[in-house]
PDB file of C-alpha atoms in Angstrom:
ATOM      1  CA  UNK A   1      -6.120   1.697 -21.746  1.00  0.00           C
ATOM      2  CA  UNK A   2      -3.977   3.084 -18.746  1.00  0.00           C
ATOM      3  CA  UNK A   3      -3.166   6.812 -19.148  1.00  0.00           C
ATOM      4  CA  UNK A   4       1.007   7.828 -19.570  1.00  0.00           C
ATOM      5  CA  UNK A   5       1.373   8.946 -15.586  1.00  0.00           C
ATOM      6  CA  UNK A   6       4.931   8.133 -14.057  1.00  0.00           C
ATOM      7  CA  UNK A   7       3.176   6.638 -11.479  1.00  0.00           C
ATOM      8  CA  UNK A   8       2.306   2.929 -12.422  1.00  0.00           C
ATOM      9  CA  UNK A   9       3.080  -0.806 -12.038  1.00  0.00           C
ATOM     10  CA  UNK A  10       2.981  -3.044  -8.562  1.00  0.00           C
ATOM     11  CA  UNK A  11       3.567  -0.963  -5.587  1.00  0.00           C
ATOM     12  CA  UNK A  12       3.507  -3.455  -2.621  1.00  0.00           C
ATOM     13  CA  UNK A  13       2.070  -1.929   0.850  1.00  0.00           C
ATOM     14  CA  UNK A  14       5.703  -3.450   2.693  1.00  0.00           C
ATOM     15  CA  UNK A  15       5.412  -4.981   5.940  1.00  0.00           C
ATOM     16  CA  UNK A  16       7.158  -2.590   8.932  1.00  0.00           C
ATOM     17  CA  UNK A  17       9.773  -4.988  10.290  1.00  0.00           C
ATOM     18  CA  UNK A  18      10.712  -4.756  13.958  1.00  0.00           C
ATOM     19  CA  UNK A  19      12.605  -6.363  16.517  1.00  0.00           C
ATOM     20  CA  UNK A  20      11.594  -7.878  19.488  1.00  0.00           C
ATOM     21  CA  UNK A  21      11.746  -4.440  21.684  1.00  0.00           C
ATOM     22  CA  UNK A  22       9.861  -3.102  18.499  1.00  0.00           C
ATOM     23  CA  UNK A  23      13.089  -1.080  17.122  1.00  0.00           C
ATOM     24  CA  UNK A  24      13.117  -0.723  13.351  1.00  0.00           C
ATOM     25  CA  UNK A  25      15.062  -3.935  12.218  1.00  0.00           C
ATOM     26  CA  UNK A  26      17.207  -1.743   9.450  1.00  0.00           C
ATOM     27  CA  UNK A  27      19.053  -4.942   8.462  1.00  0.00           C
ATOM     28  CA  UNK A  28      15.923  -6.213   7.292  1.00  0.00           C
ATOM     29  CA  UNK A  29      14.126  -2.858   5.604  1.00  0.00           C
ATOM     30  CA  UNK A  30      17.633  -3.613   3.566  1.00  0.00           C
ATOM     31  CA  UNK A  31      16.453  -7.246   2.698  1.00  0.00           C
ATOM     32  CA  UNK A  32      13.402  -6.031   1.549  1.00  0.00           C
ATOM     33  CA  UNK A  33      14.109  -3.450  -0.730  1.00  0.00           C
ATOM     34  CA  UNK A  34      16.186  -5.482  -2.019  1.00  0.00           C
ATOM     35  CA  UNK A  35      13.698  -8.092  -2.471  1.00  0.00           C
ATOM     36  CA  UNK A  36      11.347  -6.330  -4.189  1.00  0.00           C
ATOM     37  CA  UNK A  37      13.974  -4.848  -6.823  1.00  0.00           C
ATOM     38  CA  UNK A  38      14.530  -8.465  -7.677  1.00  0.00           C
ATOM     39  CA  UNK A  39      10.819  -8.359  -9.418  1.00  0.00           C
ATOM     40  CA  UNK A  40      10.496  -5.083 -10.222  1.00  0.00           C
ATOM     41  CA  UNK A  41       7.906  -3.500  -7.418  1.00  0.00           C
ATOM     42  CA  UNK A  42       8.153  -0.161  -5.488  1.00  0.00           C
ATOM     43  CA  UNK A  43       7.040   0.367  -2.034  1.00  0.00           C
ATOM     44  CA  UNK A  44       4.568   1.641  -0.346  1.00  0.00           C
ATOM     45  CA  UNK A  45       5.983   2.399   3.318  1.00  0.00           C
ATOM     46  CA  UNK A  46       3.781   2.753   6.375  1.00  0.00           C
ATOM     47  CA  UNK A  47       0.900   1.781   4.714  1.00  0.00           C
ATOM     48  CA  UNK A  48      -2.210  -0.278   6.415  1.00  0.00           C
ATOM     49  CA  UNK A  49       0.106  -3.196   6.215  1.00  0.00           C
ATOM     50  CA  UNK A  50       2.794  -1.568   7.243  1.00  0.00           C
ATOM     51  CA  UNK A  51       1.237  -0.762  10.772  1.00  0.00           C
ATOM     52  CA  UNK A  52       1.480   2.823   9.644  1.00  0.00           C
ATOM     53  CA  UNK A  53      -0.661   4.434  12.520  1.00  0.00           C
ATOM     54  CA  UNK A  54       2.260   2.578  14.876  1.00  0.00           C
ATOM     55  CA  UNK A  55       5.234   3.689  13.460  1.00  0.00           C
ATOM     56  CA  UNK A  56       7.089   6.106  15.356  1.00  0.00           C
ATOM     57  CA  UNK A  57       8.286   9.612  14.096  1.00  0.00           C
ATOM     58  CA  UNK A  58      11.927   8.782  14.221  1.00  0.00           C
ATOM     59  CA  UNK A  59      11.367   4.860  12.920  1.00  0.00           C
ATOM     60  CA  UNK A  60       9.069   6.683  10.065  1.00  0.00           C
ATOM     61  CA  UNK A  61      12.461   8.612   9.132  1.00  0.00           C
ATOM     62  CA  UNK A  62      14.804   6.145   9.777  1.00  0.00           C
ATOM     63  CA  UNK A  63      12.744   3.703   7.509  1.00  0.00           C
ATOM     64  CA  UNK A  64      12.640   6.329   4.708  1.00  0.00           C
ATOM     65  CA  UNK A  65      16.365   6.873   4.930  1.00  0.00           C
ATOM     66  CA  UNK A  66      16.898   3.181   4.378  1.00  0.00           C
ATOM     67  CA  UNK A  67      14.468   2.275   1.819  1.00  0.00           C
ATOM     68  CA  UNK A  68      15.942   5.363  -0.167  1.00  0.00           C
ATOM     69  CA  UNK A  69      19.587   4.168   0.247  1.00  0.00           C
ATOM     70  CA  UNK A  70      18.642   0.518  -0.508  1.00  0.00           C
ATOM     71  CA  UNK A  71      16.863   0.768  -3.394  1.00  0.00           C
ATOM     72  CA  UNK A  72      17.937   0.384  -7.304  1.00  0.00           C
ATOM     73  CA  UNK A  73      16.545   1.037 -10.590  1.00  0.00           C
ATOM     74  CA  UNK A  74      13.278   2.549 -10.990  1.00  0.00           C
ATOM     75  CA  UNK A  75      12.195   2.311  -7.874  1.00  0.00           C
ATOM     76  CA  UNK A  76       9.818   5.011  -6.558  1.00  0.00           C
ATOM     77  CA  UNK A  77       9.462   4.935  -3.080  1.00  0.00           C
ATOM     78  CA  UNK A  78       5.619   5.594  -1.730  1.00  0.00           C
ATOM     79  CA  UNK A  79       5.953   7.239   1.767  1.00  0.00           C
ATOM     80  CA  UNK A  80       2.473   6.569   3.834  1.00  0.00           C
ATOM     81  CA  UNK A  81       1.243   9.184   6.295  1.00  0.00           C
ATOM     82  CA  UNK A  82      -1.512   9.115   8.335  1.00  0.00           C
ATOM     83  CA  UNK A  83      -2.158  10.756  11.782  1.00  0.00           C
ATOM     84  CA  UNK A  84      -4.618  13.240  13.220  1.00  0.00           C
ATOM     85  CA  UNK A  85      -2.564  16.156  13.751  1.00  0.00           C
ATOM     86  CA  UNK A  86      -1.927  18.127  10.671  1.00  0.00           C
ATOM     87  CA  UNK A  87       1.011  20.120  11.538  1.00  0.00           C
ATOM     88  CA  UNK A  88       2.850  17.020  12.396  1.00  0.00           C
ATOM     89  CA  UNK A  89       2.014  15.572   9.057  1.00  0.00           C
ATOM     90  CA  UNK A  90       3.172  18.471   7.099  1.00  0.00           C
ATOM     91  CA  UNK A  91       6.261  18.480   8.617  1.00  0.00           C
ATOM     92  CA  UNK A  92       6.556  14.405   8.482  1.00  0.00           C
ATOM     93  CA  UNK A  93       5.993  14.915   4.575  1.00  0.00           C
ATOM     94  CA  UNK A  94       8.256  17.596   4.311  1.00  0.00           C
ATOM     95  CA  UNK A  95      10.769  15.219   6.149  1.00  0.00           C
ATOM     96  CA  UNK A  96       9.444  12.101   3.823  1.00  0.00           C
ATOM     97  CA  UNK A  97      10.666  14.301   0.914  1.00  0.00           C
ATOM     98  CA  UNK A  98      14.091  15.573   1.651  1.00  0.00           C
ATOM     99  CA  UNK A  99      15.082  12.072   2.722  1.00  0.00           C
ATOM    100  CA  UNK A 100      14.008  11.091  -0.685  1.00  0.00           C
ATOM    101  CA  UNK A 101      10.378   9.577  -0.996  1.00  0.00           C
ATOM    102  CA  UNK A 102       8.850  10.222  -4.153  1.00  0.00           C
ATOM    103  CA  UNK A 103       5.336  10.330  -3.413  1.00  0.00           C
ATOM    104  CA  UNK A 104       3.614  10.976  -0.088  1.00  0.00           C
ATOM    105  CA  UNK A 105       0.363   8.840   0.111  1.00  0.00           C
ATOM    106  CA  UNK A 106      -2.017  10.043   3.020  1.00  0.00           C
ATOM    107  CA  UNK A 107      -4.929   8.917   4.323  1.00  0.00           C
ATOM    108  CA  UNK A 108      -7.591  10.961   6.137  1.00  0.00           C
ATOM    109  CA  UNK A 109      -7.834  11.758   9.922  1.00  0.00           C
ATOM    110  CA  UNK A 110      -9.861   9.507  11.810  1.00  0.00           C
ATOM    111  CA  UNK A 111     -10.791  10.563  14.972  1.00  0.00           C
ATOM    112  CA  UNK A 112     -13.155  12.954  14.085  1.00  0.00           C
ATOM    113  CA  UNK A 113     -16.275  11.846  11.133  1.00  0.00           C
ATOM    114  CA  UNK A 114     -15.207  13.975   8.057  1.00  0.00           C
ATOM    115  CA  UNK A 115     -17.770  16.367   6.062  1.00  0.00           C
ATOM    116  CA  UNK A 116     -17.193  16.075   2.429  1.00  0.00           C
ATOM    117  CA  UNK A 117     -16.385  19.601   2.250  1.00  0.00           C
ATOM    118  CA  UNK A 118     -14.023  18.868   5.416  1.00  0.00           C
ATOM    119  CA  UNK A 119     -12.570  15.698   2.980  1.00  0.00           C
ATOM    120  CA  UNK A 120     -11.948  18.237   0.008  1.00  0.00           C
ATOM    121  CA  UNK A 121     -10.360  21.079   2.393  1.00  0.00           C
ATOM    122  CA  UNK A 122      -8.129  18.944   4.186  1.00  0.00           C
ATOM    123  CA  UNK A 123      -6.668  17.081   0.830  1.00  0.00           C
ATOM    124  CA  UNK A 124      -6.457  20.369  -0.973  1.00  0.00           C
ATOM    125  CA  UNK A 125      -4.819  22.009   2.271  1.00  0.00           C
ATOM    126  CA  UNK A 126      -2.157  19.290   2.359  1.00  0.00           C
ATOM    127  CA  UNK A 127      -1.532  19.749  -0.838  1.00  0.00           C
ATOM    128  CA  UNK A 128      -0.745  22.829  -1.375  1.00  0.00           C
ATOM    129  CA  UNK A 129       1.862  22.537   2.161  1.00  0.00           C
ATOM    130  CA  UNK A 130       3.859  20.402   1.007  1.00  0.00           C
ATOM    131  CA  UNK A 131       6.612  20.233  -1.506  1.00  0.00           C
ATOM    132  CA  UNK A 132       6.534  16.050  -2.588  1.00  0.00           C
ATOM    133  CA  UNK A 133       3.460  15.016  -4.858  1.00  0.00           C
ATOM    134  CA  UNK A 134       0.522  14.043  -3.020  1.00  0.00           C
ATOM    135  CA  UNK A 135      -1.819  10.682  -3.532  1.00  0.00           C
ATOM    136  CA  UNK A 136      -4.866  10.240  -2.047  1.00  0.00           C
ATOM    137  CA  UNK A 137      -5.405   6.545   0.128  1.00  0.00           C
ATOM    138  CA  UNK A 138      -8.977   5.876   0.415  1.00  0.00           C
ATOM    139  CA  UNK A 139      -9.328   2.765   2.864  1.00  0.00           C
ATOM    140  CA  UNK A 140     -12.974   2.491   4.749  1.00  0.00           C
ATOM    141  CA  UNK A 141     -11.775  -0.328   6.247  1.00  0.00           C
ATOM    142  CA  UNK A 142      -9.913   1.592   8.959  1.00  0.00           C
ATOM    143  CA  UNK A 143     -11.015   5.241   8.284  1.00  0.00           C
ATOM    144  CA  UNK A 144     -14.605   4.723   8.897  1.00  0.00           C
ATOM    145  CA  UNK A 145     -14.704   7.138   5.736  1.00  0.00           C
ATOM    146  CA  UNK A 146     -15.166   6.863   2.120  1.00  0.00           C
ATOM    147  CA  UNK A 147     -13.782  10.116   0.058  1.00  0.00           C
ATOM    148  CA  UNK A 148     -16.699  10.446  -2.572  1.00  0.00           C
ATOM    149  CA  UNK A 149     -16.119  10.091  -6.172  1.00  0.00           C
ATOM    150  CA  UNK A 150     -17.309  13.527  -6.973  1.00  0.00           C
ATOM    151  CA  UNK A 151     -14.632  14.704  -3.990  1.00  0.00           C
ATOM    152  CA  UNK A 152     -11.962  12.765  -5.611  1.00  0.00           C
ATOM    153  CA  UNK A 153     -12.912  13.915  -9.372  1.00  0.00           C
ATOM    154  CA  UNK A 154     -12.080  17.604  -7.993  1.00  0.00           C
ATOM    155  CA  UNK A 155      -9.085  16.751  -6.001  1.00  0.00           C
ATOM    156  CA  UNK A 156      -7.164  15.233  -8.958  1.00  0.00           C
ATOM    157  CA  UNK A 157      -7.314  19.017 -10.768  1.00  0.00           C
ATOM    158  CA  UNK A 158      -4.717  19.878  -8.133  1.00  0.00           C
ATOM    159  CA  UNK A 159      -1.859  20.473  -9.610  1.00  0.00           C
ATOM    160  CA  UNK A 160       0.428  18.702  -6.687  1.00  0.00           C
ATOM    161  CA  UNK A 161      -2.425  15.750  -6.586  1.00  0.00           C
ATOM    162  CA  UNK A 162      -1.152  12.641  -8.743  1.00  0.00           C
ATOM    163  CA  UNK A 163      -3.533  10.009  -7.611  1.00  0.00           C
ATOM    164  CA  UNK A 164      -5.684   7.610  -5.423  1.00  0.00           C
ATOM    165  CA  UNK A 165      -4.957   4.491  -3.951  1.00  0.00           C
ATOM    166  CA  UNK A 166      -7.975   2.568  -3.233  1.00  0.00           C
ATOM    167  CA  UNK A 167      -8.871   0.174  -1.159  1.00  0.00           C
ATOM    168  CA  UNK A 168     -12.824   0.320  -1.024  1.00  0.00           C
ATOM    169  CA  UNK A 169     -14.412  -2.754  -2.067  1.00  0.00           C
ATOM    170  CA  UNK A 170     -17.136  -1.230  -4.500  1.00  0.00           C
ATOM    171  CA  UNK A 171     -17.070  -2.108  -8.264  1.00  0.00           C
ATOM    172  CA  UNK A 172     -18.841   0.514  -9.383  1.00  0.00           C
ATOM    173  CA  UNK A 173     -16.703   2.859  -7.321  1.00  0.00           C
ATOM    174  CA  UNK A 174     -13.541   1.225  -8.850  1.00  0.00           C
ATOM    175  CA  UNK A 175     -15.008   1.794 -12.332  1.00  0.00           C
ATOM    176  CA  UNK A 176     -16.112   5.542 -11.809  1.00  0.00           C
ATOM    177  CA  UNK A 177     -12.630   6.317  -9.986  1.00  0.00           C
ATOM    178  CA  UNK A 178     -10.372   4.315 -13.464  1.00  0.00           C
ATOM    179  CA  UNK A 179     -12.502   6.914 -15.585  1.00  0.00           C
ATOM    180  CA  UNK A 180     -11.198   9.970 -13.558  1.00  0.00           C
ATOM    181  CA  UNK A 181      -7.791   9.275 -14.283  1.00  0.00           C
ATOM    182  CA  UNK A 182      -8.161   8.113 -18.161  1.00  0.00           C
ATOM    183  CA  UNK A 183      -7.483  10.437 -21.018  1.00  0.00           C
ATOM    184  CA  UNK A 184      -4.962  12.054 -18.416  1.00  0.00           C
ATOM    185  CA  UNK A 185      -1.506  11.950 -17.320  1.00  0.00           C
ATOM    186  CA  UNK A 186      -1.163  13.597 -14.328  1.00  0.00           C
ATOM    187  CA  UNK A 187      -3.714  11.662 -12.126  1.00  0.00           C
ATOM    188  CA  UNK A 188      -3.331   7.961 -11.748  1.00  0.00           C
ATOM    189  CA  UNK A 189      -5.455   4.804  -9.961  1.00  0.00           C
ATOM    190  CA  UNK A 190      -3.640   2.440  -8.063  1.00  0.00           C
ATOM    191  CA  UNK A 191      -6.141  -0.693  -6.937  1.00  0.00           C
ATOM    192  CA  UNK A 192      -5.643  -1.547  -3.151  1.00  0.00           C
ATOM    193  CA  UNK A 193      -8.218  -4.074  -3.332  1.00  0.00           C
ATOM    194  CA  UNK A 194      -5.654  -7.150  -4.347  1.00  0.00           C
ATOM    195  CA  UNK A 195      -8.614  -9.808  -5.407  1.00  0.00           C
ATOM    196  CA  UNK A 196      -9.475  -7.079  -8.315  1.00  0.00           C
ATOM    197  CA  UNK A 197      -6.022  -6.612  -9.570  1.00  0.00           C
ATOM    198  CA  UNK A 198      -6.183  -8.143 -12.878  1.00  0.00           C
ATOM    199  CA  UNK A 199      -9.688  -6.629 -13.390  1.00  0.00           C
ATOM    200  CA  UNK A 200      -8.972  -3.296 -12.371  1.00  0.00           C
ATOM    201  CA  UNK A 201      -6.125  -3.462 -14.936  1.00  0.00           C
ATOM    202  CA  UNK A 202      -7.862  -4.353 -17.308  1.00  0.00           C
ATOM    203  CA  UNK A 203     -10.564  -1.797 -16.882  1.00  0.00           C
ATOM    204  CA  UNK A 204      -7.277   0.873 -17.260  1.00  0.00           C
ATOM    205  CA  UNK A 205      -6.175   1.376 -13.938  1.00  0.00           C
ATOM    206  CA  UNK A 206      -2.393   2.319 -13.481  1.00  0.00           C
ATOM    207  CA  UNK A 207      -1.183   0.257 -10.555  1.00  0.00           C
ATOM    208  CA  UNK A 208      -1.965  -2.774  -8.087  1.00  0.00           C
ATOM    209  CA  UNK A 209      -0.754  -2.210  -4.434  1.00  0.00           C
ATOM    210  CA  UNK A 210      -1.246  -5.886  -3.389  1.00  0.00           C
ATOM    211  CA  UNK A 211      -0.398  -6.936   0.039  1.00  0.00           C
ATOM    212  CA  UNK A 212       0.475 -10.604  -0.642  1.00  0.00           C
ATOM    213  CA  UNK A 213       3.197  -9.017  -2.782  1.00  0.00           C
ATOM    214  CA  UNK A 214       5.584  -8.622   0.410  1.00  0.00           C
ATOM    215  CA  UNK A 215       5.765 -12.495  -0.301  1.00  0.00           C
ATOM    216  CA  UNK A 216       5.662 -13.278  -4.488  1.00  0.00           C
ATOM    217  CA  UNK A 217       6.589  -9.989  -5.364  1.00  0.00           C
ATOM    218  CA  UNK A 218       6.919 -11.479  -8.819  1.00  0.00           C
ATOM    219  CA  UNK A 219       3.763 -13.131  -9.325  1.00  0.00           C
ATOM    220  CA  UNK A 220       2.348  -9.645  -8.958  1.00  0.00           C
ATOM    221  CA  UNK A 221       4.785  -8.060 -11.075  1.00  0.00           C
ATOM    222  CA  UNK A 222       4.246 -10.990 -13.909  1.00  0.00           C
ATOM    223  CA  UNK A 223       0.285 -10.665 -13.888  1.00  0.00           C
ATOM    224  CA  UNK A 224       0.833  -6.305 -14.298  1.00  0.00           C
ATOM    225  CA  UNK A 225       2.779  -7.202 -17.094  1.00  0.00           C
ATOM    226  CA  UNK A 226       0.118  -9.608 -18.960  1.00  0.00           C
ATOM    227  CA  UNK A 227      -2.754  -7.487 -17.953  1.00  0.00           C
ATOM    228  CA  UNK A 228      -1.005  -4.353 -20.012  1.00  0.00           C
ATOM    229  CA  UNK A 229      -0.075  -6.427 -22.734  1.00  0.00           C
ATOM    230  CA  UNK A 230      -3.757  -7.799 -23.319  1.00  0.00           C
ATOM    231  CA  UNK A 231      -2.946 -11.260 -22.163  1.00  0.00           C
ATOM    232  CA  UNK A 232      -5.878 -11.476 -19.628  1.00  0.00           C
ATOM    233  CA  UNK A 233      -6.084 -14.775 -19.730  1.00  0.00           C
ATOM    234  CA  UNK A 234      -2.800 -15.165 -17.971  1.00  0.00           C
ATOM    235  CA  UNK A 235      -3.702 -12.090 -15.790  1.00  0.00           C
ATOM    236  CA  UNK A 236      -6.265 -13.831 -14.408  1.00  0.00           C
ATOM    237  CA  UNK A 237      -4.306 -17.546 -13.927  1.00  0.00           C
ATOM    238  CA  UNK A 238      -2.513 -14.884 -11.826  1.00  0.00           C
ATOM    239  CA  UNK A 239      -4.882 -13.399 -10.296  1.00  0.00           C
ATOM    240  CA  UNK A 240      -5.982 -16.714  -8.652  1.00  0.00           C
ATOM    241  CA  UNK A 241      -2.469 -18.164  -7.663  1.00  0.00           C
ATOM    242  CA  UNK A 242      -2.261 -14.989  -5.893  1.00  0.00           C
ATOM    243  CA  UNK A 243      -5.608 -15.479  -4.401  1.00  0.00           C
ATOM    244  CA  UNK A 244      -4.455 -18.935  -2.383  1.00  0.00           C
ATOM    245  CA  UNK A 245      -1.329 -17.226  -1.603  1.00  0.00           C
ATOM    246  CA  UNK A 246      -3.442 -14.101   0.274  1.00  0.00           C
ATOM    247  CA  UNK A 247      -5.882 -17.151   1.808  1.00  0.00           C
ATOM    248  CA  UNK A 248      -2.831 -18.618   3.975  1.00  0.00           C
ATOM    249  CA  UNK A 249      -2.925 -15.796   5.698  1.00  0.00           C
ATOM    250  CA  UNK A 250      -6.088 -13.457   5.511  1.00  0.00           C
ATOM    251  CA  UNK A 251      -8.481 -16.593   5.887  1.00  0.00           C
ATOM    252  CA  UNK A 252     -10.613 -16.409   9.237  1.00  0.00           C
ATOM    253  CA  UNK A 253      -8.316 -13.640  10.743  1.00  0.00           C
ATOM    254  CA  UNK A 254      -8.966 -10.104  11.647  1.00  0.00           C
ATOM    255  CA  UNK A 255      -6.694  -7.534   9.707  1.00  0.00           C
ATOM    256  CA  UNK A 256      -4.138  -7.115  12.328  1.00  0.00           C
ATOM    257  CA  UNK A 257      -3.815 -10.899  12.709  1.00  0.00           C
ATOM    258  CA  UNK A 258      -3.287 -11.008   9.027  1.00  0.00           C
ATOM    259  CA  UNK A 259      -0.393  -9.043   8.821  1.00  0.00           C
ATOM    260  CA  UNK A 260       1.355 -11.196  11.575  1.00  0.00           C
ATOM    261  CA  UNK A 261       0.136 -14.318   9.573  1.00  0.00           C
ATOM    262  CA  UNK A 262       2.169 -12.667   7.023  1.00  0.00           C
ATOM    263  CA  UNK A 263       5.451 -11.414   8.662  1.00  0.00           C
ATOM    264  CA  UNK A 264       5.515 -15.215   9.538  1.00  0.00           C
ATOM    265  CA  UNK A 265       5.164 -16.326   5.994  1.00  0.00           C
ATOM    266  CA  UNK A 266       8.429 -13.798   5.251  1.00  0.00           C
ATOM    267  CA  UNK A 267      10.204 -15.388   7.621  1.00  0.00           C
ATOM    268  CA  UNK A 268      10.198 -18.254   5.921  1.00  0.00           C
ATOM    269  CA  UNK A 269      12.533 -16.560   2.919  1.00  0.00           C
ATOM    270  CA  UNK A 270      14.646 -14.809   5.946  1.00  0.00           C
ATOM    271  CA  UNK A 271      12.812 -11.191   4.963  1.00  0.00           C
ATOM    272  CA  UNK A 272      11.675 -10.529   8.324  1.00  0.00           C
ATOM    273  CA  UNK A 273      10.821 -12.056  12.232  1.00  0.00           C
ATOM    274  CA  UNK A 274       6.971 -11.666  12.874  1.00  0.00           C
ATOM    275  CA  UNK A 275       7.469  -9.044  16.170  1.00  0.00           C
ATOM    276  CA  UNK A 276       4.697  -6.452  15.596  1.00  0.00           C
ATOM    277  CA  UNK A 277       4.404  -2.865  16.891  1.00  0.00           C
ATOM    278  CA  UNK A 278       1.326  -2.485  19.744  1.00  0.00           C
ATOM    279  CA  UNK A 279      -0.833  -2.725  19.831  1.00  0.00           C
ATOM    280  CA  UNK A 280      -0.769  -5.520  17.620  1.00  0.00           C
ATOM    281  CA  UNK A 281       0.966  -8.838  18.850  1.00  0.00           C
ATOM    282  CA  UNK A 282       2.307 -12.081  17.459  1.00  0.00           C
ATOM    283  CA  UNK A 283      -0.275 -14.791  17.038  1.00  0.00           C
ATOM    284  CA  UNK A 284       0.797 -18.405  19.152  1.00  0.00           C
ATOM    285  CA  UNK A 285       3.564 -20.578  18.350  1.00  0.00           C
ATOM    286  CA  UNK A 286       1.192 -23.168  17.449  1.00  0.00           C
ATOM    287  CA  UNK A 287      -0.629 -20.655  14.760  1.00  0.00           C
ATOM    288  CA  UNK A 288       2.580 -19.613  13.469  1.00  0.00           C
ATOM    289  CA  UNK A 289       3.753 -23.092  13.110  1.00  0.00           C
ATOM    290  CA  UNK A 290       0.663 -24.057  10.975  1.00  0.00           C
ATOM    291  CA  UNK A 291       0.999 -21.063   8.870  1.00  0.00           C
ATOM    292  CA  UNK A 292       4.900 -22.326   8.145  1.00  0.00           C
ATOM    293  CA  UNK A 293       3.306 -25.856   7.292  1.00  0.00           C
ATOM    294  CA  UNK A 294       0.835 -24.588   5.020  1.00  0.00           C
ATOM    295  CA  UNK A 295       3.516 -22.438   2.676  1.00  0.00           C
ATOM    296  CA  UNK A 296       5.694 -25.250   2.838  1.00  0.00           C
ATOM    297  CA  UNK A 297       3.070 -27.540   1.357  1.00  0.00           C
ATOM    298  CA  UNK A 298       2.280 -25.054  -0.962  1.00  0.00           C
ATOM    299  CA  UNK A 299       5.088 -24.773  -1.894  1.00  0.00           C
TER     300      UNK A 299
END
């Protein structure tokens, strides 16, 4: 049973759309947002699939501003920051904030390997700078760095600390990190690992933050929905529809190719052109015109 935090549901780590000169394509941050109202999902913004690390300060803004002004609802609007320089982040979160993000979800620094000590200082540091609740995005993938349980069981005392988002592909991890937050409100787990999302709900976890969800948005929204209401059989139908919808586009391709894979799928509903911010690129015409094939056939 998921605890009573605010913080809950499908929050889909959006694609960063750009234009061919890599400008933020504003028109299409609009479409979105919209988009994902539609089905009932927040966003996260300049997340891993969001090409967070290549957003620029004023594009980081500028997308903030929009997402805020285009959304409806319910929406909570996740504001990813990542970066090496800790001043700068401050004042990016600070900036996040006022514009009207609801949550600032950071990642940790990555040039430099991380103590666990270093881990718990810079989280609790961060914290206590800014003025916007604070998640913590654990994501070896790209970090190189796993925040330990035992760091993360200590973190979530903070009082401006309202969750993780995780990405590491460890069971038992996922297991020990859903306990942390249950038989409390104030600290919630969000699932970034999108093949576990009906499981991890079902184990209590609070949120899915599914990347496939920039394109069925409401597939994602439909299984969090089952999976609280007990219906796991349906979670898990879900859970594997989903599955071949995240194949067209992960399958045989590094991460960064993925995420053009799936700007191209988007285009396909008119959400967004496939341009990507360096140093990522587009993949060929001939990729990108299998890739259209295959969601066409699928349907």
């Amino acid at each position: 049973m998921m605890n009573n935090s605010k913080y809950r549901g499908v929050v889909v780590p959006m694609v960063t759309p750009v234009t061919q000169d890599g400008r933020l394509d504003v028109e299409a941050v609009k479409r979105i947002i919209t988009f994902f109202g539609e089905h009932n999902v927040s966003p996260l913004l300049m997340g891993t699939t969001g090409e967070g690390n290549s957003v620029s300060q004023a594009d980081g803004q500028l997308l903030v501003e929009t997402a805020v002004a285009a959304r409806s609802g319910q929406m909570l609007i996740y504001a990813g920051l990542t970066g090496n320089c800790f001043t700068e982040q401050v004042r990016q979160a600070e900036v996040y904030t006022a514009l009207g993000a609801d949550v600032i979800v950071a990642t940790l620094p990555t040039y430099y390997a991380l103590t666990e000590a270093q881990m718990y200082d810079y989280y609790k540091t961060l914290a206590d700078c800014i003025t916007g609740p604070l998640m913590l995005y654990n994501i070896l993938a790209t970090t190189h760095m796993s925040i330990p349980v035992d760091i993360i069981r200590q973190l979530a005392d903070h009082p401006n600390i309202v969750g993780l988002k995780d990405s590491e592909r460890d069971m038992e991890r996922m297991a020990q990190c859903i306990e942390i937050a249950q038989g409390r409100d104030d600290f919630a787990y969000f699932c970034g690992w999108a093949a576990q999302s009906a499981h991890s709900l079902e184990l209590g976890g609070n949120g899915i933050v599914p990347s496939t969800g920039n394109y069925v948005p409401g597939m994602f929204s439909q299984l969090f929905e089952a999976a609280v209401h007990g219906d796991t059989e349906e979670a898990n139908r879900l859970q594997e529809e989903t599955d071949k919808v995240a194949k067209i586009y992960q399958k045989d391709r590094t991460l960064g190719q993925s995420l053009t894979a799936l700007k191209v799928m988007m285009s396909t509903k008119g959400l967004c052109e496939p341009w990507m911010l360096m140093p990522l690129t587009r993949l060929s015409a001939e990729e990108e015109q299998l890739i259209i094939k295959s969601v066409m056939s699928n349907g």
